[in-house]
Amino acid sequence: ESISELVERFQFEKVLNSNPQSKSIVLLGKIDDKHAIITAEKTHFSVNSSTNEYSNDYEKLKQTTKNDIYYWGTALLKQDLESNPSAKINVIWPATDIHIKKYSQQTMHLVRETPDVYNRIVKPYIDEMYEQRRLKWVHNILYENAEADRVVYKDLIEENKEGGFVVLPDMKWDGINIDSLYLVAIVYRDDIKSIRDLNPSHKNWLITLNNKIKTFVPACYNFALRPDELNIFVHYQPSYYHFHIHIVNIRHPGLGLGMSAGKAVLLDDIIENLNYLGPQGFMNKTLSYIIGTNHDLWARGLKDEVARQLQAEDIPRSRSST
Ligand code: M7G
C-alpha cells in the first residue's frame, strides 16, 4: 500500500494538534475503519549552501499593502516534488491508542524520576511496552532490509554484531533540506532499553559510536555540516525502548518538545556522566524530564509522585492538574 492510496481513503475525524511555529498539523481519522494519524508539515525554504542558490521562485505574488518603504503581500511558491516539495506527510496506520495519545495536544509537566520511582513505576511500564511488539520497525531496519536504500552508514562486523549500528534518515526528516537534517542511529544490541541501562561498561562502546557518528555523518553529506554542528542526543523517556540516538542539525529548533532540556540528553554528557555515576551507572541517577499528561506513565504514578515531591519540599501547588 502506498501513502497516496492511504491518504485518499482517509476519513477525517478531528485535529489532534497543530503548531503555527513548525507549520504542522496532526489529523486523526479512519482508513478502512481503523484509526489513522496524518501529520503534515510545511517544508522550510531551501537554500543550497554550497552553490548559494535559492530555489523558491514565486508563481504568483499579491500585494497586501504598502506604507512608506514597507511592502508586504502573499505568494504562491513555485515548487517541485523532487527537489523542493511543499510539505512532508507522515501517515501512521493502523494507529494504536499510544500513538493517538502521543500526537494529541497535552499539558506538559517536569518530573523528577529517582531510582526508586524508576523501579516502582517506570521499569514495569518499559517491560510491558517491550512485550507489545512496538519495535517491529526497528527489527525491520536491522534485519529485514527495511529502508535499506536510505541507510547512510552501517557499522557491522560479523564477529561483533553487538557493537554494530545503522544510521539512516529519521521519519521526521524530509530527507532534502540539510537545515533540518535529522538522522537516527539504531544499535544492534538489544539489551539497552533506555539510558537507565547504561553503566561504565558501555563507556568505550559509546565513545566509539559518538566518534564514528561525528566522522561519518559530515562525510556522507559532502561536508555541508561539521561534526560540531550535530546535536547528538538520546531521549528520556523515548517512545521506543531499543537504544537509538538522534542526530540533528543544530540549526534545527526541534519538533515540538523533542529537544527540550531534560528529555534530550546529549551523548557527550552521557559518556561524561559515566565517569562519576559509579558501577550502576544511570540506575543511580535521578533524572528530570518533561512528560505529557497523556503519557501512560503520568497516570501510572508520575502524577502522584510530582505531588508527593512538591509536598515533601513544601512547595505550594496552586493549580490542580489533570
Ligand atoms: P524516540 O525518542 O523513541 O521517540 O525516537 P520520539 O522522538 O518519536 O518521541 C525514535 C525516533 O525514531 C524518532 O525520531 C522517530 O521519528 C524515528 N522513527 C520512528 N519510526 C517508527 C521510524 C521508522 O519507521 N523509520 C525511521 N527511519 N525512523 C523512525
mmCIF file of C-alpha atoms and ligand atoms in Angstrom:
data_model
loop_
_atom_site.group_PDB
_atom_site.id
_atom_site.type_symbol
_atom_site.label_atom_id
_atom_site.label_comp_id
_atom_site.label_asym_id
_atom_site.label_seq_id
_atom_site.Cartn_x
_atom_site.Cartn_y
_atom_site.Cartn_z
ATOM 1 C CA GLU A 1 0.000 0.000 0.000
ATOM 2 C CA SER A 2 1.321 3.440 -0.821
ATOM 3 C CA ILE A 3 0.967 6.677 1.083
ATOM 4 C CA SER A 4 -1.209 8.169 -1.693
ATOM 5 C CA GLU A 5 -3.672 5.295 -1.501
ATOM 6 C CA LEU A 6 -3.880 5.670 2.261
ATOM 7 C CA VAL A 7 -4.354 9.440 2.158
ATOM 8 C CA GLU A 8 -7.087 9.049 -0.463
ATOM 9 C CA ARG A 9 -9.067 6.674 1.752
ATOM 10 C CA PHE A 10 -8.575 8.807 4.878
ATOM 11 C CA GLN A 11 -11.814 9.858 6.561
ATOM 12 C CA PHE A 12 -11.093 12.916 8.673
ATOM 13 C CA GLU A 13 -12.405 12.947 12.266
ATOM 14 C CA LYS A 14 -10.589 15.671 14.170
ATOM 15 C CA VAL A 15 -7.480 17.782 14.565
ATOM 16 C CA LEU A 16 -5.244 16.329 17.273
ATOM 17 C CA ASN A 17 -2.717 19.133 17.310
ATOM 18 C CA SER A 18 -1.345 21.989 15.279
ATOM 19 C CA ASN A 19 1.668 24.208 15.653
ATOM 20 C CA PRO A 20 1.993 27.563 13.886
ATOM 21 C CA GLN A 21 5.718 27.685 14.550
ATOM 22 C CA SER A 22 6.579 24.374 12.937
ATOM 23 C CA LYS A 23 3.686 24.911 10.491
ATOM 24 C CA SER A 24 2.399 21.472 11.115
ATOM 25 C CA ILE A 25 -0.928 19.817 11.778
ATOM 26 C CA VAL A 26 -1.845 16.387 13.088
ATOM 27 C CA LEU A 27 -5.132 14.833 11.997
ATOM 28 C CA LEU A 28 -6.971 11.845 13.348
ATOM 29 C CA GLY A 29 -9.274 9.855 11.139
ATOM 30 C CA LYS A 30 -10.096 6.412 9.870
ATOM 31 C CA ILE A 31 -8.892 4.326 6.978
ATOM 32 C CA ASP A 32 -10.994 1.181 6.473
ATOM 33 C CA ASP A 33 -12.446 1.533 9.976
ATOM 34 C CA LYS A 34 -9.063 1.635 11.650
ATOM 35 C CA HIS A 35 -7.561 4.742 13.222
ATOM 36 C CA ALA A 36 -5.063 6.664 11.159
ATOM 37 C CA ILE A 37 -2.927 9.683 12.018
ATOM 38 C CA ILE A 38 -1.748 12.070 9.323
ATOM 39 C CA THR A 39 0.928 14.624 10.136
ATOM 40 C CA ALA A 40 1.556 17.364 7.606
ATOM 41 C CA GLU A 41 4.406 19.782 7.977
ATOM 42 C CA LYS A 42 5.226 22.631 5.579
ATOM 43 C CA THR A 43 8.798 22.473 4.425
ATOM 44 C CA HIS A 44 11.457 25.045 5.121
ATOM 45 C CA PHE A 45 12.824 27.315 2.380
ATOM 46 C CA SER A 46 15.660 25.649 0.637
ATOM 47 C CA VAL A 47 18.927 27.421 0.015
ATOM 48 C CA ASN A 48 21.739 25.352 -1.356
ATOM 49 C CA SER A 49 24.601 26.449 0.887
ATOM 50 C CA SER A 50 27.374 25.226 -1.395
ATOM 51 C CA THR A 51 26.110 26.937 -4.558
ATOM 52 C CA ASN A 52 24.258 29.679 -2.661
ATOM 53 C CA GLU A 53 21.237 29.049 -4.848
ATOM 54 C CA TYR A 54 17.792 29.966 -3.641
ATOM 55 C CA SER A 55 15.149 27.846 -5.226
ATOM 56 C CA ASN A 56 11.877 29.417 -4.088
ATOM 57 C CA ASP A 57 10.549 31.377 -7.007
ATOM 58 C CA TYR A 58 7.085 32.889 -6.881
ATOM 59 C CA GLU A 59 4.410 31.593 -9.114
ATOM 60 C CA LYS A 60 2.088 34.386 -8.056
ATOM 61 C CA LEU A 61 2.609 37.372 -5.821
ATOM 62 C CA LYS A 62 -0.069 39.718 -4.485
ATOM 63 C CA GLN A 63 0.498 42.874 -2.504
ATOM 64 C CA THR A 64 -1.423 43.211 0.751
ATOM 65 C CA THR A 65 -0.445 46.803 1.320
ATOM 66 C CA LYS A 66 2.450 49.229 1.432
ATOM 67 C CA ASN A 67 3.483 52.041 3.739
ATOM 68 C CA ASP A 68 6.496 54.305 3.166
ATOM 69 C CA ILE A 69 9.393 51.929 2.448
ATOM 70 C CA TYR A 70 7.458 48.849 3.706
ATOM 71 C CA TYR A 71 5.665 46.426 1.372
ATOM 72 C CA TRP A 72 4.044 43.127 2.164
ATOM 73 C CA GLY A 73 1.982 40.550 0.409
ATOM 74 C CA THR A 74 1.207 36.900 -0.097
ATOM 75 C CA ALA A 75 2.666 34.456 -2.586
ATOM 76 C CA LEU A 76 2.295 31.106 -4.192
ATOM 77 C CA LEU A 77 5.668 29.394 -4.364
ATOM 78 C CA LYS A 78 6.979 27.612 -7.392
ATOM 79 C CA GLN A 79 7.730 24.201 -6.019
ATOM 80 C CA ASP A 80 8.896 20.836 -7.207
ATOM 81 C CA LEU A 81 8.046 17.442 -5.776
ATOM 82 C CA GLU A 82 11.572 16.065 -6.121
ATOM 83 C CA SER A 83 13.854 18.882 -5.063
ATOM 84 C CA ASN A 84 11.621 21.397 -3.353
ATOM 85 C CA PRO A 85 8.310 19.922 -2.125
ATOM 86 C CA SER A 86 5.686 21.959 -0.254
ATOM 87 C CA ALA A 87 5.070 19.619 2.626
ATOM 88 C CA LYS A 88 6.139 16.463 4.352
ATOM 89 C CA ILE A 89 3.351 13.995 5.075
ATOM 90 C CA ASN A 90 3.520 11.157 7.586
ATOM 91 C CA VAL A 91 0.854 8.513 7.997
ATOM 92 C CA ILE A 92 0.565 6.031 10.844
ATOM 93 C CA TRP A 93 -1.906 3.249 10.110
ATOM 94 C CA PRO A 94 -3.289 1.406 11.920
ATOM 95 C CA ALA A 95 -2.560 3.830 14.751
ATOM 96 C CA THR A 96 -2.713 2.484 18.293
ATOM 97 C CA ASP A 97 -4.067 4.248 21.324
ATOM 98 C CA ILE A 98 -0.482 5.035 22.343
ATOM 99 C CA HIS A 99 0.109 6.841 19.034
ATOM 100 C CA ILE A 100 -3.101 8.845 19.348
ATOM 101 C CA LYS A 101 -2.213 9.941 22.870
ATOM 102 C CA LYS A 102 1.343 10.802 21.876
ATOM 103 C CA TYR A 103 0.308 13.051 18.988
ATOM 104 C CA SER A 104 -2.551 14.787 20.821
ATOM 105 C CA GLN A 105 -2.172 18.187 22.353
ATOM 106 C CA GLN A 106 -1.493 17.865 26.066
ATOM 107 C CA THR A 107 -0.233 19.666 29.138
ATOM 108 C CA MET A 108 3.410 19.048 29.942
ATOM 109 C CA HIS A 109 4.991 18.554 33.356
ATOM 110 C CA LEU A 110 8.524 18.407 34.631
ATOM 111 C CA VAL A 111 9.005 15.224 36.619
ATOM 112 C CA ARG A 112 11.896 14.099 38.750
ATOM 113 C CA GLU A 113 12.476 10.377 38.426
ATOM 114 C CA THR A 114 14.512 8.991 41.297
ATOM 115 C CA PRO A 115 15.967 5.448 41.101
ATOM 116 C CA ASP A 116 13.117 4.349 43.372
ATOM 117 C CA VAL A 117 10.470 5.890 41.076
ATOM 118 C CA TYR A 118 12.153 4.160 38.167
ATOM 119 C CA ASN A 119 11.976 0.766 39.820
ATOM 120 C CA ARG A 120 8.400 1.106 41.092
ATOM 121 C CA ILE A 121 6.697 2.903 38.215
ATOM 122 C CA VAL A 122 8.814 3.177 35.079
ATOM 123 C CA LYS A 123 10.556 -0.201 34.877
ATOM 124 C CA PRO A 124 7.328 -2.255 34.899
ATOM 125 C CA TYR A 125 5.949 0.020 32.179
ATOM 126 C CA ILE A 126 9.045 -0.390 29.997
ATOM 127 C CA ASP A 127 8.829 -4.163 30.397
ATOM 128 C CA GLU A 128 5.185 -4.097 29.325
ATOM 129 C CA MET A 129 5.925 -1.884 26.331
ATOM 130 C CA TYR A 130 8.677 -4.231 25.304
ATOM 131 C CA GLU A 131 6.210 -7.106 25.179
ATOM 132 C CA GLN A 132 3.832 -5.199 22.893
ATOM 133 C CA ARG A 133 5.880 -5.578 19.728
ATOM 134 C CA ARG A 134 6.112 -1.847 19.172
ATOM 135 C CA LEU A 135 9.622 -2.379 17.824
ATOM 136 C CA LYS A 136 8.775 -4.130 14.594
ATOM 137 C CA TRP A 137 10.042 -1.163 12.557
ATOM 138 C CA VAL A 138 13.405 -1.385 14.367
ATOM 139 C CA HIS A 139 13.652 -5.108 13.672
ATOM 140 C CA ASN A 140 12.769 -4.445 10.028
ATOM 141 C CA ILE A 141 15.617 -1.950 9.692
ATOM 142 C CA LEU A 142 18.181 -4.117 11.456
ATOM 143 C CA TYR A 143 17.313 -7.495 9.975
ATOM 144 C CA GLU A 144 14.775 -7.220 7.145
ATOM 145 C CA ASN A 145 16.363 -4.603 4.909
ATOM 146 C CA ALA A 146 13.598 -2.075 5.503
ATOM 147 C CA GLU A 147 14.590 1.411 4.334
ATOM 148 C CA ALA A 148 17.830 -0.187 3.117
ATOM 149 C CA ASP A 149 18.198 2.203 0.184
ATOM 150 C CA ARG A 150 18.217 5.109 2.612
ATOM 151 C CA VAL A 151 20.828 3.833 5.059
ATOM 152 C CA VAL A 152 23.552 6.445 5.433
ATOM 153 C CA TYR A 153 26.025 4.367 7.343
ATOM 154 C CA LYS A 154 26.157 0.807 8.568
ATOM 155 C CA ASP A 155 28.727 -0.346 11.061
ATOM 156 C CA LEU A 156 28.552 -4.077 11.283
ATOM 157 C CA ILE A 157 31.239 -6.660 11.679
ATOM 158 C CA GLU A 158 30.003 -10.254 11.649
ATOM 159 C CA GLU A 159 32.197 -11.194 14.639
ATOM 160 C CA ASN A 160 30.918 -8.310 16.719
ATOM 161 C CA LYS A 161 27.309 -7.740 15.780
ATOM 162 C CA GLU A 162 26.555 -6.431 19.254
ATOM 163 C CA GLY A 163 28.834 -3.454 18.713
ATOM 164 C CA GLY A 164 27.273 -2.502 15.387
ATOM 165 C CA PHE A 165 24.752 0.165 14.445
ATOM 166 C CA VAL A 166 22.896 1.648 11.477
ATOM 167 C CA VAL A 167 22.428 5.346 10.704
ATOM 168 C CA LEU A 168 19.537 6.406 8.484
ATOM 169 C CA PRO A 169 17.218 9.384 7.874
ATOM 170 C CA ASP A 170 14.679 9.742 10.629
ATOM 171 C CA MET A 171 10.988 9.575 9.803
ATOM 172 C CA LYS A 172 10.832 13.217 10.980
ATOM 173 C CA TRP A 173 13.080 14.467 8.160
ATOM 174 C CA ASP A 174 12.059 15.245 4.564
ATOM 175 C CA GLY A 175 15.483 13.947 3.524
ATOM 176 C CA ILE A 176 16.159 17.005 1.401
ATOM 177 C CA ASN A 177 16.819 20.143 3.405
ATOM 178 C CA ILE A 178 20.136 19.956 5.288
ATOM 179 C CA ASP A 179 18.991 22.747 7.652
ATOM 180 C CA SER A 180 16.581 20.301 9.195
ATOM 181 C CA LEU A 181 18.776 17.206 8.857
ATOM 182 C CA TYR A 182 17.514 14.560 11.247
ATOM 183 C CA LEU A 183 19.063 11.091 11.373
ATOM 184 C CA VAL A 184 18.653 8.214 13.753
ATOM 185 C CA ALA A 185 21.332 5.704 14.756
ATOM 186 C CA ILE A 186 19.962 2.338 15.829
ATOM 187 C CA VAL A 187 22.222 -0.149 17.600
ATOM 188 C CA TYR A 188 22.172 -3.890 17.008
ATOM 189 C CA ARG A 189 22.426 -4.886 20.647
ATOM 190 C CA ASP A 190 19.039 -5.155 22.287
ATOM 191 C CA ASP A 191 19.981 -5.187 25.969
ATOM 192 C CA ILE A 192 19.709 -1.413 26.418
ATOM 193 C CA LYS A 193 16.119 -0.227 26.666
ATOM 194 C CA SER A 194 16.871 3.313 27.804
ATOM 195 C CA ILE A 195 19.709 5.386 29.256
ATOM 196 C CA ARG A 196 18.814 3.813 32.637
ATOM 197 C CA ASP A 197 20.542 0.646 31.427
ATOM 198 C CA LEU A 198 23.849 2.400 30.692
ATOM 199 C CA ASN A 199 26.781 1.856 33.051
ATOM 200 C CA PRO A 200 30.567 2.331 32.840
ATOM 201 C CA SER A 201 30.965 -0.977 30.984
ATOM 202 C CA HIS A 202 29.321 0.750 27.997
ATOM 203 C CA LYS A 203 31.594 3.774 28.040
ATOM 204 C CA ASN A 204 34.128 2.745 25.410
ATOM 205 C CA TRP A 205 31.423 1.465 23.112
ATOM 206 C CA LEU A 206 29.565 4.797 23.372
ATOM 207 C CA ILE A 207 32.759 6.783 22.731
ATOM 208 C CA THR A 208 33.385 4.765 19.573
ATOM 209 C CA LEU A 209 29.776 5.268 18.451
ATOM 210 C CA ASN A 210 29.945 9.006 19.100
ATOM 211 C CA ASN A 211 33.240 9.389 17.224
ATOM 212 C CA LYS A 212 32.037 7.347 14.272
ATOM 213 C CA ILE A 213 28.868 9.425 14.007
ATOM 214 C CA LYS A 214 30.878 12.655 14.071
ATOM 215 C CA THR A 215 33.290 11.301 11.475
ATOM 216 C CA PHE A 216 30.906 9.699 9.011
ATOM 217 C CA VAL A 217 27.816 11.901 9.040
ATOM 218 C CA PRO A 218 29.571 15.067 7.741
ATOM 219 C CA ALA A 219 31.352 12.971 5.106
ATOM 220 C CA CYS A 220 28.080 11.389 3.977
ATOM 221 C CA TYR A 221 26.603 14.851 3.364
ATOM 222 C CA ASN A 222 29.552 16.255 1.452
ATOM 223 C CA PHE A 223 30.791 18.180 4.486
ATOM 224 C CA ALA A 224 27.787 20.541 4.267
ATOM 225 C CA LEU A 225 27.811 20.113 8.054
ATOM 226 C CA ARG A 226 30.674 19.964 10.500
ATOM 227 C CA PRO A 227 30.881 17.460 13.352
ATOM 228 C CA ASP A 228 30.307 20.269 15.852
ATOM 229 C CA GLU A 229 27.107 21.234 14.048
ATOM 230 C CA LEU A 230 25.440 17.988 15.025
ATOM 231 C CA ASN A 231 23.212 17.718 18.041
ATOM 232 C CA ILE A 232 23.682 14.093 19.137
ATOM 233 C CA PHE A 233 21.296 13.057 21.884
ATOM 234 C CA VAL A 234 19.115 10.373 23.392
ATOM 235 C CA HIS A 235 15.528 10.795 24.615
ATOM 236 C CA TYR A 236 14.317 10.016 28.077
ATOM 237 C CA GLN A 237 11.549 8.915 28.025
ATOM 238 C CA PRO A 238 11.882 7.625 24.485
ATOM 239 C CA SER A 239 8.860 6.387 22.554
ATOM 240 C CA TYR A 240 10.681 3.194 21.614
ATOM 241 C CA TYR A 241 12.661 1.196 24.143
ATOM 242 C CA HIS A 242 15.519 -0.030 21.965
ATOM 243 C CA PHE A 243 18.667 2.084 22.274
ATOM 244 C CA HIS A 244 18.888 4.680 19.491
ATOM 245 C CA ILE A 245 20.500 8.063 19.061
ATOM 246 C CA HIS A 246 19.086 11.234 17.488
ATOM 247 C CA ILE A 247 21.453 13.151 15.187
ATOM 248 C CA VAL A 248 20.101 16.591 14.285
ATOM 249 C CA ASN A 249 21.450 19.727 12.640
ATOM 250 C CA ILE A 250 21.978 22.231 15.492
ATOM 251 C CA ARG A 251 20.193 24.836 13.363
ATOM 252 C CA HIS A 252 17.017 22.796 13.665
ATOM 253 C CA PRO A 253 14.965 24.069 16.617
ATOM 254 C CA GLY A 254 13.436 20.630 17.008
ATOM 255 C CA LEU A 255 9.904 19.479 16.503
ATOM 256 C CA GLY A 256 7.694 20.103 19.484
ATOM 257 C CA LEU A 257 9.400 19.187 22.721
ATOM 258 C CA GLY A 258 11.835 16.709 21.176
ATOM 259 C CA MET A 259 14.795 18.831 22.149
ATOM 260 C CA SER A 260 13.580 20.150 25.484
ATOM 261 C CA ALA A 261 16.066 20.240 28.345
ATOM 262 C CA GLY A 262 15.919 17.038 30.322
ATOM 263 C CA LYS A 263 14.160 15.000 27.652
ATOM 264 C CA ALA A 264 17.063 15.309 25.226
ATOM 265 C CA VAL A 265 20.262 14.081 26.888
ATOM 266 C CA LEU A 266 23.460 14.794 24.965
ATOM 267 C CA LEU A 267 25.533 11.726 24.158
ATOM 268 C CA ASP A 268 28.646 13.667 25.211
ATOM 269 C CA ASP A 269 27.090 14.232 28.649
ATOM 270 C CA ILE A 270 26.008 10.601 28.952
ATOM 271 C CA ILE A 271 29.598 9.488 28.352
ATOM 272 C CA GLU A 272 30.959 12.083 30.776
ATOM 273 C CA ASN A 273 28.419 11.135 33.452
ATOM 274 C CA LEU A 274 29.541 7.527 33.305
ATOM 275 C CA ASN A 275 32.823 8.676 34.842
ATOM 276 C CA TYR A 276 31.054 9.687 38.037
ATOM 277 C CA LEU A 277 27.921 7.608 38.445
ATOM 278 C CA GLY A 278 29.578 4.520 39.904
ATOM 279 C CA PRO A 279 29.291 0.913 38.740
ATOM 280 C CA GLN A 280 25.472 1.063 38.491
ATOM 281 C CA GLY A 281 25.669 3.970 36.056
ATOM 282 C CA PHE A 282 22.367 5.659 35.243
ATOM 283 C CA MET A 283 20.427 3.325 37.567
ATOM 284 C CA ASN A 284 21.769 5.501 40.371
ATOM 285 C CA LYS A 285 20.846 8.857 38.968
ATOM 286 C CA THR A 286 17.798 11.000 39.466
ATOM 287 C CA LEU A 287 16.598 12.076 36.023
ATOM 288 C CA SER A 288 14.389 15.112 35.441
ATOM 289 C CA TYR A 289 12.482 15.438 32.215
ATOM 290 C CA ILE A 290 9.331 16.747 30.579
ATOM 291 C CA ILE A 291 6.399 14.444 30.063
ATOM 292 C CA GLY A 292 2.858 14.973 28.779
ATOM 293 C CA THR A 293 -0.272 14.198 30.744
ATOM 294 C CA ASN A 294 -1.325 11.759 28.002
ATOM 295 C CA HIS A 295 1.685 9.553 28.627
ATOM 296 C CA ASP A 296 0.669 6.362 30.422
ATOM 297 C CA LEU A 297 3.429 6.922 32.971
ATOM 298 C CA TRP A 298 1.732 10.124 34.136
ATOM 299 C CA ALA A 299 -1.412 8.316 35.258
ATOM 300 C CA ARG A 300 0.513 5.245 36.356
ATOM 301 C CA GLY A 301 2.276 7.149 39.103
ATOM 302 C CA LEU A 302 4.355 10.101 37.941
ATOM 303 C CA LYS A 303 1.482 12.472 38.648
ATOM 304 C CA ASP A 304 1.220 11.339 42.272
ATOM 305 C CA GLU A 305 4.971 11.349 42.576
ATOM 306 C CA VAL A 306 5.204 15.008 41.480
ATOM 307 C CA ALA A 307 2.532 15.932 44.032
ATOM 308 C CA ARG A 308 4.320 13.977 46.749
ATOM 309 C CA GLN A 309 7.687 15.568 45.974
ATOM 310 C CA LEU A 310 6.247 19.095 45.999
ATOM 311 C CA GLN A 311 4.569 18.414 49.319
ATOM 312 C CA ALA A 312 7.739 16.976 50.827
ATOM 313 C CA GLU A 313 9.620 20.071 49.739
ATOM 314 C CA ASP A 314 6.899 22.396 50.979
ATOM 315 C CA ILE A 315 6.386 23.971 47.576
ATOM 316 C CA PRO A 316 2.804 25.186 47.112
ATOM 317 C CA ARG A 317 0.887 23.804 44.216
ATOM 318 C CA SER A 318 -1.539 26.454 43.055
ATOM 319 C CA ARG A 319 -3.441 24.807 40.249
ATOM 320 C CA SER A 320 -4.925 21.364 40.051
ATOM 321 C CA SER A 321 -3.843 19.306 37.081
ATOM 322 C CA THR A 322 -5.362 16.521 35.102
HETATM 323 P P1 M7G B 1 12.160 8.234 20.347
HETATM 324 O O1 M7G B 1 12.976 9.138 21.200
HETATM 325 O O2 M7G B 1 11.957 6.836 20.821
HETATM 326 O O3 M7G B 1 10.725 8.794 20.061
HETATM 327 O O4 M7G B 1 12.867 8.224 18.941
HETATM 328 P P2 M7G B 1 10.148 10.184 19.622
HETATM 329 O O5 M7G B 1 11.267 11.103 19.283
HETATM 330 O O6 M7G B 1 9.293 9.842 18.430
HETATM 331 O O7 M7G B 1 9.335 10.600 20.776
HETATM 332 C C1 M7G B 1 12.502 7.368 17.901
HETATM 333 C C2 M7G B 1 12.928 8.042 16.615
HETATM 334 O O8 M7G B 1 12.778 7.144 15.541
HETATM 335 C C3 M7G B 1 12.074 9.262 16.306
HETATM 336 O O9 M7G B 1 12.886 10.367 15.977
HETATM 337 C C4 M7G B 1 11.188 8.782 15.164
HETATM 338 O O10 M7G B 1 10.844 9.837 14.275
HETATM 339 C C5 M7G B 1 12.049 7.752 14.489
HETATM 340 N N1 M7G B 1 11.270 6.715 13.812
HETATM 341 C C6 M7G B 1 10.147 6.112 14.284
HETATM 342 N N2 M7G B 1 9.732 5.177 13.388
HETATM 343 C C7 M7G B 1 8.547 4.353 13.576
HETATM 344 C C8 M7G B 1 10.600 5.178 12.344
HETATM 345 C C9 M7G B 1 10.686 4.413 11.142
HETATM 346 O O11 M7G B 1 9.889 3.508 10.846
HETATM 347 N N3 M7G B 1 11.745 4.709 10.324
HETATM 348 C C10 M7G B 1 12.654 5.703 10.623
HETATM 349 N N4 M7G B 1 13.623 5.939 9.744
HETATM 350 N N5 M7G B 1 12.593 6.426 11.757
HETATM 351 C C11 M7G B 1 11.576 6.167 12.618
#
